[in-house]
JSON list of C-alpha atoms and ligand atoms in Angstrom, two decimals:
[
{"chain": "A", "resi": 10, "resn": "UNK", "atom": "CA", "xyz": [-0.04, 0.04, -0.02]},
{"chain": "A", "resi": 11, "resn": "UNK", "atom": "CA", "xyz": [1.47, 3.48, -1.04]},
{"chain": "A", "resi": 12, "resn": "UNK", "atom": "CA", "xyz": [1.55, 6.23, 1.59]},
{"chain": "A", "resi": 13, "resn": "UNK", "atom": "CA", "xyz": [0.21, 9.64, 0.37]},
{"chain": "A", "resi": 14, "resn": "UNK", "atom": "CA", "xyz": [-0.11, 12.91, 2.51]},
{"chain": "A", "resi": 15, "resn": "UNK", "atom": "CA", "xyz": [-3.40, 14.75, 2.29]},
{"chain": "A", "resi": 16, "resn": "UNK", "atom": "CA", "xyz": [-2.16, 18.22, 2.55]},
{"chain": "A", "resi": 17, "resn": "UNK", "atom": "CA", "xyz": [-1.05, 21.16, 0.48]},
{"chain": "A", "resi": 18, "resn": "UNK", "atom": "CA", "xyz": [1.27, 22.35, 3.06]},
{"chain": "A", "resi": 19, "resn": "UNK", "atom": "CA", "xyz": [4.76, 22.42, 1.64]},
{"chain": "A", "resi": 20, "resn": "UNK", "atom": "CA", "xyz": [6.73, 22.33, 4.86]},
{"chain": "A", "resi": 21, "resn": "UNK", "atom": "CA", "xyz": [4.95, 19.06, 5.81]},
{"chain": "A", "resi": 22, "resn": "UNK", "atom": "CA", "xyz": [5.45, 17.61, 2.31]},
{"chain": "A", "resi": 23, "resn": "UNK", "atom": "CA", "xyz": [9.16, 18.27, 2.48]},
{"chain": "A", "resi": 24, "resn": "UNK", "atom": "CA", "xyz": [9.41, 16.71, 5.93]},
{"chain": "A", "resi": 25, "resn": "UNK", "atom": "CA", "xyz": [7.60, 13.56, 4.90]},
{"chain": "A", "resi": 26, "resn": "UNK", "atom": "CA", "xyz": [9.58, 13.52, 1.56]},
{"chain": "A", "resi": 27, "resn": "UNK", "atom": "CA", "xyz": [12.72, 13.64, 3.74]},
{"chain": "A", "resi": 28, "resn": "UNK", "atom": "CA", "xyz": [11.79, 10.54, 5.71]},
{"chain": "A", "resi": 29, "resn": "UNK", "atom": "CA", "xyz": [11.80, 8.66, 2.39]},
{"chain": "A", "resi": 30, "resn": "UNK", "atom": "CA", "xyz": [8.33, 7.23, 2.74]},
{"chain": "A", "resi": 31, "resn": "UNK", "atom": "CA", "xyz": [6.17, 9.65, 0.76]},
{"chain": "A", "resi": 32, "resn": "UNK", "atom": "CA", "xyz": [4.74, 8.17, -2.40]},
{"chain": "A", "resi": 33, "resn": "UNK", "atom": "CA", "xyz": [2.05, 10.81, -3.47]},
{"chain": "A", "resi": 34, "resn": "UNK", "atom": "CA", "xyz": [-0.07, 13.70, -2.36]},
{"chain": "A", "resi": 35, "resn": "UNK", "atom": "CA", "xyz": [-3.76, 14.36, -2.40]},
{"chain": "A", "resi": 36, "resn": "UNK", "atom": "CA", "xyz": [-5.07, 18.00, -2.07]},
{"chain": "A", "resi": 37, "resn": "UNK", "atom": "CA", "xyz": [-8.59, 19.20, -2.03]},
{"chain": "A", "resi": 38, "resn": "UNK", "atom": "CA", "xyz": [-10.10, 22.71, -2.13]},
{"chain": "A", "resi": 39, "resn": "UNK", "atom": "CA", "xyz": [-10.29, 23.19, 1.57]},
{"chain": "A", "resi": 40, "resn": "UNK", "atom": "CA", "xyz": [-6.66, 22.16, 2.00]},
{"chain": "A", "resi": 41, "resn": "UNK", "atom": "CA", "xyz": [-5.53, 24.51, -0.82]},
{"chain": "A", "resi": 42, "resn": "UNK", "atom": "CA", "xyz": [-7.46, 27.35, 0.90]},
{"chain": "A", "resi": 43, "resn": "UNK", "atom": "CA", "xyz": [-5.32, 27.07, 3.66]},
{"chain": "A", "resi": 44, "resn": "UNK", "atom": "CA", "xyz": [-2.06, 27.92, 2.07]},
{"chain": "A", "resi": 45, "resn": "UNK", "atom": "CA", "xyz": [-2.77, 31.43, 0.70]},
{"chain": "A", "resi": 46, "resn": "UNK", "atom": "CA", "xyz": [-1.08, 30.73, -2.60]},
{"chain": "A", "resi": 47, "resn": "UNK", "atom": "CA", "xyz": [-2.48, 30.74, -6.21]},
{"chain": "A", "resi": 48, "resn": "UNK", "atom": "CA", "xyz": [-3.73, 27.44, -6.79]},
{"chain": "A", "resi": 49, "resn": "UNK", "atom": "CA", "xyz": [-1.66, 26.48, -9.95]},
{"chain": "A", "resi": 50, "resn": "UNK", "atom": "CA", "xyz": [1.58, 27.79, -8.29]},
{"chain": "A", "resi": 51, "resn": "UNK", "atom": "CA", "xyz": [0.72, 25.67, -5.23]},
{"chain": "A", "resi": 52, "resn": "UNK", "atom": "CA", "xyz": [0.32, 22.55, -7.24]},
{"chain": "A", "resi": 53, "resn": "UNK", "atom": "CA", "xyz": [3.60, 23.17, -9.26]},
{"chain": "A", "resi": 54, "resn": "UNK", "atom": "CA", "xyz": [5.53, 23.70, -6.03]},
{"chain": "A", "resi": 55, "resn": "UNK", "atom": "CA", "xyz": [4.22, 20.48, -4.76]},
{"chain": "A", "resi": 56, "resn": "UNK", "atom": "CA", "xyz": [5.10, 18.64, -7.91]},
{"chain": "A", "resi": 57, "resn": "UNK", "atom": "CA", "xyz": [8.55, 20.11, -7.68]},
{"chain": "A", "resi": 58, "resn": "UNK", "atom": "CA", "xyz": [9.03, 18.18, -4.49]},
{"chain": "A", "resi": 59, "resn": "UNK", "atom": "CA", "xyz": [7.13, 14.96, -4.99]},
{"chain": "A", "resi": 60, "resn": "UNK", "atom": "CA", "xyz": [7.72, 12.41, -7.69]},
{"chain": "A", "resi": 61, "resn": "UNK", "atom": "CA", "xyz": [4.55, 10.38, -7.02]},
{"chain": "A", "resi": 62, "resn": "UNK", "atom": "CA", "xyz": [0.97, 11.36, -8.01]},
{"chain": "A", "resi": 63, "resn": "UNK", "atom": "CA", "xyz": [-0.18, 14.65, -6.93]},
{"chain": "A", "resi": 64, "resn": "UNK", "atom": "CA", "xyz": [-4.09, 14.98, -6.97]},
{"chain": "A", "resi": 65, "resn": "UNK", "atom": "CA", "xyz": [-5.51, 18.51, -7.72]},
{"chain": "A", "resi": 66, "resn": "UNK", "atom": "CA", "xyz": [-9.26, 18.93, -7.74]},
{"chain": "A", "resi": 67, "resn": "UNK", "atom": "CA", "xyz": [-11.52, 20.73, -10.23]},
{"chain": "A", "resi": 68, "resn": "UNK", "atom": "CA", "xyz": [-14.27, 22.84, -8.81]},
{"chain": "A", "resi": 69, "resn": "UNK", "atom": "CA", "xyz": [-17.22, 23.53, -11.23]},
{"chain": "A", "resi": 70, "resn": "UNK", "atom": "CA", "xyz": [-20.77, 22.68, -11.44]},
{"chain": "A", "resi": 71, "resn": "UNK", "atom": "CA", "xyz": [-20.65, 21.44, -14.90]},
{"chain": "A", "resi": 72, "resn": "UNK", "atom": "CA", "xyz": [-18.73, 18.94, -17.00]},
{"chain": "A", "resi": 73, "resn": "UNK", "atom": "CA", "xyz": [-17.33, 21.36, -19.63]},
{"chain": "A", "resi": 74, "resn": "UNK", "atom": "CA", "xyz": [-15.82, 23.53, -16.90]},
{"chain": "A", "resi": 75, "resn": "UNK", "atom": "CA", "xyz": [-14.47, 20.63, -15.05]},
{"chain": "A", "resi": 76, "resn": "UNK", "atom": "CA", "xyz": [-12.77, 19.28, -18.22]},
{"chain": "A", "resi": 77, "resn": "UNK", "atom": "CA", "xyz": [-11.23, 22.67, -19.10]},
{"chain": "A", "resi": 78, "resn": "UNK", "atom": "CA", "xyz": [-9.96, 23.00, -15.54]},
{"chain": "A", "resi": 79, "resn": "UNK", "atom": "CA", "xyz": [-8.64, 19.38, -15.61]},
{"chain": "A", "resi": 80, "resn": "UNK", "atom": "CA", "xyz": [-6.74, 20.05, -18.92]},
{"chain": "A", "resi": 81, "resn": "UNK", "atom": "CA", "xyz": [-5.04, 23.04, -17.26]},
{"chain": "A", "resi": 82, "resn": "UNK", "atom": "CA", "xyz": [-4.09, 21.15, -14.23]},
{"chain": "A", "resi": 83, "resn": "UNK", "atom": "CA", "xyz": [-2.84, 18.18, -16.09]},
{"chain": "A", "resi": 84, "resn": "UNK", "atom": "CA", "xyz": [-0.40, 20.49, -18.06]},
{"chain": "A", "resi": 85, "resn": "UNK", "atom": "CA", "xyz": [1.27, 21.68, -14.72]},
{"chain": "A", "resi": 86, "resn": "UNK", "atom": "CA", "xyz": [3.34, 18.47, -14.48]},
{"chain": "A", "resi": 87, "resn": "UNK", "atom": "CA", "xyz": [3.52, 14.82, -15.63]},
{"chain": "A", "resi": 88, "resn": "UNK", "atom": "CA", "xyz": [2.44, 13.57, -12.12]},
{"chain": "A", "resi": 89, "resn": "UNK", "atom": "CA", "xyz": [-0.83, 15.59, -11.75]},
{"chain": "A", "resi": 90, "resn": "UNK", "atom": "CA", "xyz": [-3.85, 13.50, -11.26]},
{"chain": "A", "resi": 91, "resn": "UNK", "atom": "CA", "xyz": [-7.04, 15.46, -11.68]},
{"chain": "A", "resi": 92, "resn": "UNK", "atom": "CA", "xyz": [-9.60, 14.89, -8.93]},
{"chain": "A", "resi": 93, "resn": "UNK", "atom": "CA", "xyz": [-13.16, 15.08, -9.91]},
{"chain": "A", "resi": 94, "resn": "UNK", "atom": "CA", "xyz": [-16.11, 14.89, -7.66]},
{"chain": "A", "resi": 95, "resn": "UNK", "atom": "CA", "xyz": [-18.55, 11.89, -7.45]},
{"chain": "A", "resi": 96, "resn": "UNK", "atom": "CA", "xyz": [-21.62, 13.50, -9.25]},
{"chain": "A", "resi": 97, "resn": "UNK", "atom": "CA", "xyz": [-23.12, 13.08, -12.50]},
{"chain": "A", "resi": 98, "resn": "UNK", "atom": "CA", "xyz": [-21.32, 15.96, -13.92]},
{"chain": "A", "resi": 99, "resn": "UNK", "atom": "CA", "xyz": [-17.99, 14.85, -12.17]},
{"chain": "A", "resi": 100, "resn": "UNK", "atom": "CA", "xyz": [-18.29, 11.40, -13.61]},
{"chain": "A", "resi": 101, "resn": "UNK", "atom": "CA", "xyz": [-18.91, 12.70, -17.14]},
{"chain": "A", "resi": 102, "resn": "UNK", "atom": "CA", "xyz": [-16.00, 15.03, -16.90]},
{"chain": "A", "resi": 103, "resn": "UNK", "atom": "CA", "xyz": [-13.90, 12.25, -15.54]},
{"chain": "A", "resi": 104, "resn": "UNK", "atom": "CA", "xyz": [-14.71, 9.95, -18.45]},
{"chain": "A", "resi": 105, "resn": "UNK", "atom": "CA", "xyz": [-13.80, 12.68, -20.94]},
{"chain": "A", "resi": 106, "resn": "UNK", "atom": "CA", "xyz": [-10.58, 13.46, -19.17]},
{"chain": "A", "resi": 107, "resn": "UNK", "atom": "CA", "xyz": [-9.68, 9.68, -19.12]},
{"chain": "A", "resi": 108, "resn": "UNK", "atom": "CA", "xyz": [-10.43, 9.66, -22.91]},
{"chain": "A", "resi": 109, "resn": "UNK", "atom": "CA", "xyz": [-7.76, 12.33, -23.34]},
{"chain": "A", "resi": 110, "resn": "UNK", "atom": "CA", "xyz": [-5.32, 10.27, -21.55]},
{"chain": "A", "resi": 111, "resn": "UNK", "atom": "CA", "xyz": [-5.42, 12.28, -18.32]},
{"chain": "A", "resi": 112, "resn": "UNK", "atom": "CA", "xyz": [-5.39, 10.26, -15.07]},
{"chain": "A", "resi": 113, "resn": "UNK", "atom": "CA", "xyz": [-8.24, 11.06, -12.57]},
{"chain": "A", "resi": 114, "resn": "UNK", "atom": "CA", "xyz": [-9.14, 10.51, -8.98]},
{"chain": "A", "resi": 115, "resn": "UNK", "atom": "CA", "xyz": [-12.78, 10.22, -8.20]},
{"chain": "A", "resi": 116, "resn": "UNK", "atom": "CA", "xyz": [-13.33, 11.83, -4.84]},
{"chain": "A", "resi": 117, "resn": "UNK", "atom": "CA", "xyz": [-16.13, 12.07, -2.24]},
{"chain": "A", "resi": 118, "resn": "UNK", "atom": "CA", "xyz": [-16.84, 8.48, -2.65]},
{"chain": "A", "resi": 119, "resn": "UNK", "atom": "CA", "xyz": [-19.16, 7.08, 0.13]},
{"chain": "A", "resi": 120, "resn": "UNK", "atom": "CA", "xyz": [-20.56, 3.83, -1.38]},
{"chain": "A", "resi": 121, "resn": "UNK", "atom": "CA", "xyz": [-19.51, 0.84, -3.30]},
{"chain": "A", "resi": 122, "resn": "UNK", "atom": "CA", "xyz": [-22.14, 1.76, -6.09]},
{"chain": "A", "resi": 123, "resn": "UNK", "atom": "CA", "xyz": [-20.07, 5.04, -6.44]},
{"chain": "A", "resi": 124, "resn": "UNK", "atom": "CA", "xyz": [-16.87, 3.04, -6.57]},
{"chain": "A", "resi": 125, "resn": "UNK", "atom": "CA", "xyz": [-18.20, 0.95, -9.43]},
{"chain": "A", "resi": 126, "resn": "UNK", "atom": "CA", "xyz": [-18.98, 4.11, -11.44]},
{"chain": "A", "resi": 127, "resn": "UNK", "atom": "CA", "xyz": [-15.25, 5.33, -10.82]},
{"chain": "A", "resi": 128, "resn": "UNK", "atom": "CA", "xyz": [-13.85, 2.08, -12.07]},
{"chain": "A", "resi": 129, "resn": "UNK", "atom": "CA", "xyz": [-16.19, 2.00, -15.08]},
{"chain": "A", "resi": 130, "resn": "UNK", "atom": "CA", "xyz": [-14.76, 5.41, -16.46]},
{"chain": "A", "resi": 131, "resn": "UNK", "atom": "CA", "xyz": [-11.27, 4.06, -15.99]},
{"chain": "A", "resi": 132, "resn": "UNK", "atom": "CA", "xyz": [-10.26, 6.28, -13.09]},
{"chain": "A", "resi": 133, "resn": "UNK", "atom": "CA", "xyz": [-6.70, 5.73, -11.75]},
{"chain": "A", "resi": 134, "resn": "UNK", "atom": "CA", "xyz": [-7.83, 6.32, -8.21]},
{"chain": "A", "resi": 135, "resn": "UNK", "atom": "CA", "xyz": [-11.15, 5.97, -6.28]},
{"chain": "A", "resi": 136, "resn": "UNK", "atom": "CA", "xyz": [-11.26, 7.76, -2.96]},
{"chain": "A", "resi": 137, "resn": "UNK", "atom": "CA", "xyz": [-13.59, 6.49, -0.23]},
{"chain": "A", "resi": 138, "resn": "UNK", "atom": "CA", "xyz": [-13.77, 8.81, 2.62]},
{"chain": "A", "resi": 139, "resn": "UNK", "atom": "CA", "xyz": [-13.30, 6.43, 5.61]},
{"chain": "A", "resi": 140, "resn": "UNK", "atom": "CA", "xyz": [-13.12, 9.04, 8.37]},
{"chain": "A", "resi": 141, "resn": "UNK", "atom": "CA", "xyz": [-16.25, 11.05, 7.33]},
{"chain": "A", "resi": 142, "resn": "UNK", "atom": "CA", "xyz": [-18.21, 7.79, 7.19]},
{"chain": "A", "resi": 143, "resn": "UNK", "atom": "CA", "xyz": [-17.14, 6.91, 10.78]},
{"chain": "A", "resi": 144, "resn": "UNK", "atom": "CA", "xyz": [-18.13, 10.53, 11.61]},
{"chain": "A", "resi": 145, "resn": "UNK", "atom": "CA", "xyz": [-21.74, 9.83, 10.95]},
{"chain": "A", "resi": 146, "resn": "UNK", "atom": "CA", "xyz": [-21.89, 6.67, 12.87]},
{"chain": "A", "resi": 147, "resn": "UNK", "atom": "CA", "xyz": [-21.13, 4.13, 9.85]},
{"chain": "A", "resi": 148, "resn": "UNK", "atom": "CA", "xyz": [-18.12, 1.96, 9.42]},
{"chain": "A", "resi": 149, "resn": "UNK", "atom": "CA", "xyz": [-15.63, 3.32, 6.81]},
{"chain": "A", "resi": 150, "resn": "UNK", "atom": "CA", "xyz": [-13.42, 0.24, 6.99]},
{"chain": "A", "resi": 151, "resn": "UNK", "atom": "CA", "xyz": [-16.25, -2.02, 6.04]},
{"chain": "A", "resi": 152, "resn": "UNK", "atom": "CA", "xyz": [-17.03, 0.07, 3.13]},
{"chain": "A", "resi": 153, "resn": "UNK", "atom": "CA", "xyz": [-13.42, -0.01, 2.13]},
{"chain": "A", "resi": 154, "resn": "UNK", "atom": "CA", "xyz": [-13.33, -3.86, 2.37]},
{"chain": "A", "resi": 155, "resn": "UNK", "atom": "CA", "xyz": [-16.38, -4.00, 0.19]},
{"chain": "A", "resi": 156, "resn": "UNK", "atom": "CA", "xyz": [-14.94, -2.02, -2.60]},
{"chain": "A", "resi": 157, "resn": "UNK", "atom": "CA", "xyz": [-11.59, -3.98, -2.42]},
{"chain": "A", "resi": 158, "resn": "UNK", "atom": "CA", "xyz": [-13.60, -7.06, -2.77]},
{"chain": "A", "resi": 159, "resn": "UNK", "atom": "CA", "xyz": [-15.86, -5.84, -5.50]},
{"chain": "A", "resi": 160, "resn": "UNK", "atom": "CA", "xyz": [-12.85, -4.56, -7.53]},
{"chain": "A", "resi": 161, "resn": "UNK", "atom": "CA", "xyz": [-10.91, -7.86, -7.09]},
{"chain": "A", "resi": 162, "resn": "UNK", "atom": "CA", "xyz": [-14.21, -9.68, -8.17]},
{"chain": "A", "resi": 163, "resn": "UNK", "atom": "CA", "xyz": [-14.48, -7.61, -11.22]},
{"chain": "A", "resi": 164, "resn": "UNK", "atom": "CA", "xyz": [-10.66, -7.34, -12.09]},
{"chain": "A", "resi": 165, "resn": "UNK", "atom": "CA", "xyz": [-10.94, -3.44, -12.13]},
{"chain": "A", "resi": 166, "resn": "UNK", "atom": "CA", "xyz": [-7.73, -1.58, -12.70]},
{"chain": "A", "resi": 167, "resn": "UNK", "atom": "CA", "xyz": [-8.69, 1.50, -10.66]},
{"chain": "A", "resi": 168, "resn": "UNK", "atom": "CA", "xyz": [-6.53, 1.77, -7.44]},
{"chain": "A", "resi": 169, "resn": "UNK", "atom": "CA", "xyz": [-8.52, 2.09, -4.25]},
{"chain": "A", "resi": 170, "resn": "UNK", "atom": "CA", "xyz": [-7.06, 5.10, -2.26]},
{"chain": "A", "resi": 171, "resn": "UNK", "atom": "CA", "xyz": [-8.24, 5.01, 1.34]},
{"chain": "A", "resi": 172, "resn": "UNK", "atom": "CA", "xyz": [-8.90, 8.74, 2.25]},
{"chain": "A", "resi": 173, "resn": "UNK", "atom": "CA", "xyz": [-10.10, 10.77, 5.13]},
{"chain": "A", "resi": 174, "resn": "UNK", "atom": "CA", "xyz": [-8.06, 8.73, 7.52]},
{"chain": "A", "resi": 175, "resn": "UNK", "atom": "CA", "xyz": [-7.96, 9.78, 11.19]},
{"chain": "A", "resi": 176, "resn": "UNK", "atom": "CA", "xyz": [-5.44, 7.70, 13.05]},
{"chain": "A", "resi": 177, "resn": "UNK", "atom": "CA", "xyz": [-2.88, 4.81, 12.75]},
{"chain": "A", "resi": 178, "resn": "UNK", "atom": "CA", "xyz": [-5.38, 1.86, 12.90]},
{"chain": "A", "resi": 179, "resn": "UNK", "atom": "CA", "xyz": [-7.18, 3.37, 9.85]},
{"chain": "A", "resi": 180, "resn": "UNK", "atom": "CA", "xyz": [-3.89, 3.14, 8.07]},
{"chain": "A", "resi": 181, "resn": "UNK", "atom": "CA", "xyz": [-3.04, -0.38, 9.35]},
{"chain": "A", "resi": 182, "resn": "UNK", "atom": "CA", "xyz": [-6.49, -1.79, 8.70]},
{"chain": "A", "resi": 183, "resn": "UNK", "atom": "CA", "xyz": [-6.55, -0.13, 5.24]},
{"chain": "A", "resi": 184, "resn": "UNK", "atom": "CA", "xyz": [-3.36, -1.97, 4.45]},
{"chain": "A", "resi": 185, "resn": "UNK", "atom": "CA", "xyz": [-4.72, -5.37, 5.76]},
{"chain": "A", "resi": 186, "resn": "UNK", "atom": "CA", "xyz": [-7.86, -5.02, 3.71]},
{"chain": "A", "resi": 187, "resn": "UNK", "atom": "CA", "xyz": [-5.72, -4.35, 0.60]},
{"chain": "A", "resi": 188, "resn": "UNK", "atom": "CA", "xyz": [-6.25, -0.85, -0.22]},
{"chain": "A", "resi": 189, "resn": "UNK", "atom": "CA", "xyz": [-3.68, 0.29, -3.13]},
{"chain": "A", "resi": 190, "resn": "UNK", "atom": "CA", "xyz": [-2.84, 3.56, -1.32]},
{"chain": "A", "resi": 191, "resn": "UNK", "atom": "CA", "xyz": [-3.69, 5.53, 1.78]},
{"chain": "A", "resi": 192, "resn": "UNK", "atom": "CA", "xyz": [-3.78, 9.32, 2.18]},
{"chain": "A", "resi": 193, "resn": "UNK", "atom": "CA", "xyz": [-3.61, 10.95, 5.61]},
{"chain": "A", "resi": 194, "resn": "UNK", "atom": "CA", "xyz": [-3.09, 14.19, 7.35]},
{"chain": "A", "resi": 195, "resn": "UNK", "atom": "CA", "xyz": [0.75, 15.00, 8.36]},
{"chain": "A", "resi": 196, "resn": "UNK", "atom": "CA", "xyz": [-0.09, 14.32, 11.99]},
{"chain": "A", "resi": 197, "resn": "UNK", "atom": "CA", "xyz": [-1.36, 10.75, 11.11]},
{"chain": "A", "resi": 198, "resn": "UNK", "atom": "CA", "xyz": [1.80, 9.86, 9.19]},
{"chain": "A", "resi": 199, "resn": "UNK", "atom": "CA", "xyz": [3.99, 11.47, 11.83]},
{"chain": "A", "resi": 200, "resn": "UNK", "atom": "CA", "xyz": [2.41, 9.06, 14.54]},
{"chain": "A", "resi": 201, "resn": "UNK", "atom": "CA", "xyz": [3.04, 6.00, 12.61]},
{"chain": "A", "resi": 202, "resn": "UNK", "atom": "CA", "xyz": [6.63, 6.13, 13.80]},
{"chain": "A", "resi": 203, "resn": "UNK", "atom": "CA", "xyz": [5.70, 6.09, 17.43]},
{"chain": "A", "resi": 204, "resn": "UNK", "atom": "CA", "xyz": [5.67, 3.38, 19.93]},
{"chain": "A", "resi": 205, "resn": "UNK", "atom": "CA", "xyz": [6.43, 3.88, 23.72]},
{"chain": "A", "resi": 206, "resn": "UNK", "atom": "CA", "xyz": [8.75, 0.64, 23.79]},
{"chain": "A", "resi": 207, "resn": "UNK", "atom": "CA", "xyz": [10.63, 2.19, 20.92]},
{"chain": "A", "resi": 208, "resn": "UNK", "atom": "CA", "xyz": [11.31, 5.43, 22.85]},
{"chain": "A", "resi": 209, "resn": "UNK", "atom": "CA", "xyz": [12.31, 3.45, 26.14]},
{"chain": "A", "resi": 210, "resn": "UNK", "atom": "CA", "xyz": [14.66, 1.18, 23.93]},
{"chain": "A", "resi": 211, "resn": "UNK", "atom": "CA", "xyz": [16.24, 3.94, 22.16]},
{"chain": "A", "resi": 212, "resn": "UNK", "atom": "CA", "xyz": [16.84, 5.84, 25.40]},
{"chain": "A", "resi": 213, "resn": "UNK", "atom": "CA", "xyz": [18.42, 2.69, 27.09]},
{"chain": "A", "resi": 214, "resn": "UNK", "atom": "CA", "xyz": [20.53, 1.92, 24.07]},
{"chain": "A", "resi": 215, "resn": "UNK", "atom": "CA", "xyz": [21.93, 5.39, 23.98]},
{"chain": "A", "resi": 216, "resn": "UNK", "atom": "CA", "xyz": [22.64, 5.49, 27.76]},
{"chain": "A", "resi": 217, "resn": "UNK", "atom": "CA", "xyz": [24.32, 2.18, 27.52]},
{"chain": "A", "resi": 218, "resn": "UNK", "atom": "CA", "xyz": [26.40, 3.18, 24.58]},
{"chain": "A", "resi": 219, "resn": "UNK", "atom": "CA", "xyz": [27.49, 6.36, 26.42]},
{"chain": "A", "resi": 220, "resn": "UNK", "atom": "CA", "xyz": [28.53, 4.44, 29.43]},
{"chain": "A", "resi": 221, "resn": "UNK", "atom": "CA", "xyz": [30.41, 1.92, 27.29]},
{"chain": "A", "resi": 222, "resn": "UNK", "atom": "CA", "xyz": [32.30, 4.73, 25.63]},
{"chain": "A", "resi": 223, "resn": "UNK", "atom": "CA", "xyz": [32.98, 6.38, 28.93]},
{"chain": "A", "resi": 224, "resn": "UNK", "atom": "CA", "xyz": [34.29, 3.09, 30.25]},
{"chain": "A", "resi": 225, "resn": "UNK", "atom": "CA", "xyz": [36.70, 2.76, 27.22]},
{"chain": "A", "resi": 226, "resn": "UNK", "atom": "CA", "xyz": [37.87, 6.28, 27.73]},
{"chain": "A", "resi": 227, "resn": "UNK", "atom": "CA", "xyz": [38.50, 5.87, 31.45]},
{"chain": "A", "resi": 228, "resn": "UNK", "atom": "CA", "xyz": [40.51, 2.68, 30.69]},
{"chain": "A", "resi": 229, "resn": "UNK", "atom": "CA", "xyz": [42.54, 4.41, 28.05]},
{"chain": "A", "resi": 230, "resn": "UNK", "atom": "CA", "xyz": [43.54, 7.01, 30.61]},
{"chain": "A", "resi": 231, "resn": "UNK", "atom": "CA", "xyz": [44.84, 4.37, 33.06]},
{"chain": "B", "resi": 10, "resn": "LIG", "atom": "O1", "xyz": [-8.73, 14.89, 0.72]},
{"chain": "B", "resi": 10, "resn": "LIG", "atom": "C1", "xyz": [-9.90, 13.93, 0.82]},
{"chain": "B", "resi": 10, "resn": "LIG", "atom": "C2", "xyz": [-10.11, 13.51, 2.31]},
{"chain": "B", "resi": 10, "resn": "LIG", "atom": "O2", "xyz": [-8.91, 12.77, 2.75]},
{"chain": "B", "resi": 10, "resn": "LIG", "atom": "C3", "xyz": [-10.50, 14.54, 3.21]},
{"chain": "B", "resi": 10, "resn": "LIG", "atom": "O3", "xyz": [-10.32, 14.10, 4.56]},
{"chain": "B", "resi": 10, "resn": "LIG", "atom": "O4", "xyz": [-9.97, 14.62, 6.89]},
{"chain": "B", "resi": 10, "resn": "LIG", "atom": "O5", "xyz": [-11.30, 16.16, 5.49]},
{"chain": "B", "resi": 10, "resn": "LIG", "atom": "O6", "xyz": [-12.29, 14.15, 6.05]},
{"chain": "B", "resi": 10, "resn": "LIG", "atom": "P1", "xyz": [-11.12, 14.81, 5.66]}
]
């Protein structure tokens, strides 16, 4: 399962990229709005840092405008993936973009029926929003499992991108279920590193190493 960051914040993207684990980026209009940069400049700056797919979303209420926006976004860099919303207009726009050879990510997916539509138009990614499903009292991971099972049964090529992840267990269980990729906020990726026994172990190894070096130095002095 590939690990993506769900952010448009360049400092966080650079930090995660420095860890050597970052395989892609997803953004959305809400995330872009926080950064205060012109949208195309922001996407260009992200693609300058990240080699993997960078999802950039179109915002319009009709397919023609979505297609026009998507064509402009796709020209920013080879690794741009155009995000289209799950709606009749979004799917129609997505189908046209795919026909032009532009990779798409169908976002705001909350059901397996919607995921089937995304695969049918040849989307590169489908993004079920696990956390937002949990937020309304349903089970996001169950939906993810149903989509992964359905895609396997049908042999669809579309990659399942688990999105709207809130914590480490969302990431772990998405991997166990067989998601192709998972996108998460920086704080969630950061916490994947942590375990209290790792901290205790590192502290003990460091202390023992320092005592060992001190003992060798004292012996040399004698
Ligand atoms: O970007 C898509 C999705 O991951 C949004 O997540 O946290 O706003 O529910 P969230």
